[in-house]
Amino acid sequence: MSESILFHSTQEYEDTIAAKLSDTQLRKNLKSVMRTLKTNRKNLIAGRYTDWEGLRELGKEVKIKALAKLDVLLERFEQNAIKNGFKVHWASDAQAANAIIYELALKNQVTQILKGKSMASEEIHLNAYLKQKGVMATETDLGELIIQLIDEPPVHIVAPAIHKNRYQIGEIFSQKLHAPLESEPEKLNAIARKHLRKEFEDFKMGLSGVNFAIADEGAIWLVENEGNGRMSTTACDIHVAICGIEKVIESFEDASILDTLLVPSAVGAAITCYNNIITGPRKAGDLDGPKEVHIIMLDNNRSHILADSHYYRSLSCIRCGTCLNHCPVYDKIGGHAYLSTYPGPIGEVISPQLFGLDNCGYMVNLCSLCGRCSEVCPVKIPLAELIRDLRSEKVGSGRGNVVGYANTHKNKSEKAAMRAFASLATSGAKWRLLLRVVGLFAPLGKKMASMLPGLKNWVRCREFPHIDTALHAKVKKIQGVVYE
């Protein structure tokens, strides 16, 4: 595990969540953006696709097929990429990936790197690592630029600055870029463009992520909307791409299926403005393009996930973020409350496996198990099921294969409470007795909830649960059923 991974206590999680819940502006911003993204997706799917569910099934099959023979595809990709002129590097963890990038910068006397959007670079905390070494990594994606100016991590894996509205962004640009105070999107974009154009005029090294790596062609496919990704990968002398090993798929046909699922799921559009397919460095006679292209194949515990016959499905993720957009927990607290690079439902599944259950285990509590994430995932990852199973791992009732399991401090009281609940919930007589007792003491409990263990934590962020024992009695009478 990378030394840059920070370990977070339960108290730190709970304090952060409480702060986010009390931030009314944050919740307003998130609600507005989530509503827009969900509506756009829904309308596009209904109006444009005749068999969206069939397409989802194809996407699921593409990813499972690739994961089933990932070892073969990785070798094939490396061979074909080298033939195309790429230089391929293998990084077992974050530290190794960061070291490779720094050595490339040092070798080429680079003190500034311009970055396109890359969640993999966020995962390995590249910016902080390079800064310690005297190399500045400058974000060129608009959302990433905004949060870099205020020294915050992304709040969302697709839209990193959705927790800020246009008025807040205007203030950030005014304070950090000394620009006129504006709030109109067009003027804000113009400010960012003017700022970044100066950076693009004379830079030597650019960095990007990878959406799809095509084994049969030895090529990489990047998806973006702003044009900064194309600038970061073609206007430089040296292009470095960070690619999680799970991004490798077999063919362009497979990539086309996944791209057709990715964009509607992410932003509710049929296609992005830019699809950059890179097949190597500049060739003789080419007028532009980098002289060198380096691809860093990042493992960082992905091999460990792949080896698990159950949790390997989480590696199917195509980073569309639609599970975040539909999550009733995420839209109340935002991504920062998860204290991890990857928030929301997909974050709850992959973060404990990438960074350790002992570090990120608390995240799996941030789920209502409503199942929306599983319903909307374009490649049909059973996210709700995996979150539930990771909860078992967290309390010591799983198979013990997840990274960090051995170092997890098992919560004995939580485990005992779940055993007690299981006993009550599987016995009709016990359950009816529980409802009668709860109904009897509910008025008193409501008044004293803030002082009672267990309830105290519940009512801090939620309303006191309403127990309708009268309704239960009516249902029982109508059904005419006796449970003993």
XYZ file of N, CA, C and O in Angstrom, residues 29 54-55 107 109 157 214 336 341 363 422 438:
48
model
N -26.413 22.637 -3.965
C -25.644 22.480 -5.206
C -25.724 21.049 -5.725
O -25.936 20.813 -6.918
N -30.421 -4.293 -23.454
C -29.604 -5.203 -24.259
C -28.182 -4.698 -24.403
O -27.217 -5.475 -24.371
N -28.045 -3.373 -24.548
C -26.713 -2.772 -24.638
C -25.956 -2.939 -23.320
O -24.749 -3.217 -23.321
N 14.652 13.226 -15.892
C 15.486 12.897 -17.056
C 15.362 13.965 -18.148
O 16.342 14.291 -18.840
N 14.390 17.132 -17.637
C 14.510 18.466 -17.058
C 13.168 19.217 -17.073
O 13.087 20.395 -17.418
N -16.290 11.589 -9.534
C -15.276 11.005 -10.417
C -15.381 11.505 -11.859
O -14.437 11.346 -12.638
N -6.814 -0.755 -25.907
C -7.259 -1.805 -26.829
C -6.101 -2.751 -27.127
O -5.110 -2.367 -27.754
N -16.562 14.301 -0.719
C -15.495 14.507 0.260
C -15.755 13.769 1.562
O -14.812 13.433 2.287
N -10.414 8.732 -2.683
C -10.407 9.174 -4.078
C -11.713 8.827 -4.768
O -12.252 9.620 -5.536
N -16.646 3.322 4.988
C -17.402 3.781 3.823
C -18.635 2.937 3.552
O -19.657 3.456 3.081
N -30.916 -10.437 13.928
C -31.260 -11.621 13.135
C -32.180 -12.549 13.918
O -33.126 -13.125 13.374
N -41.551 -1.566 21.652
C -41.117 -0.318 21.021
C -42.266 0.680 20.962
O -42.102 1.874 21.249
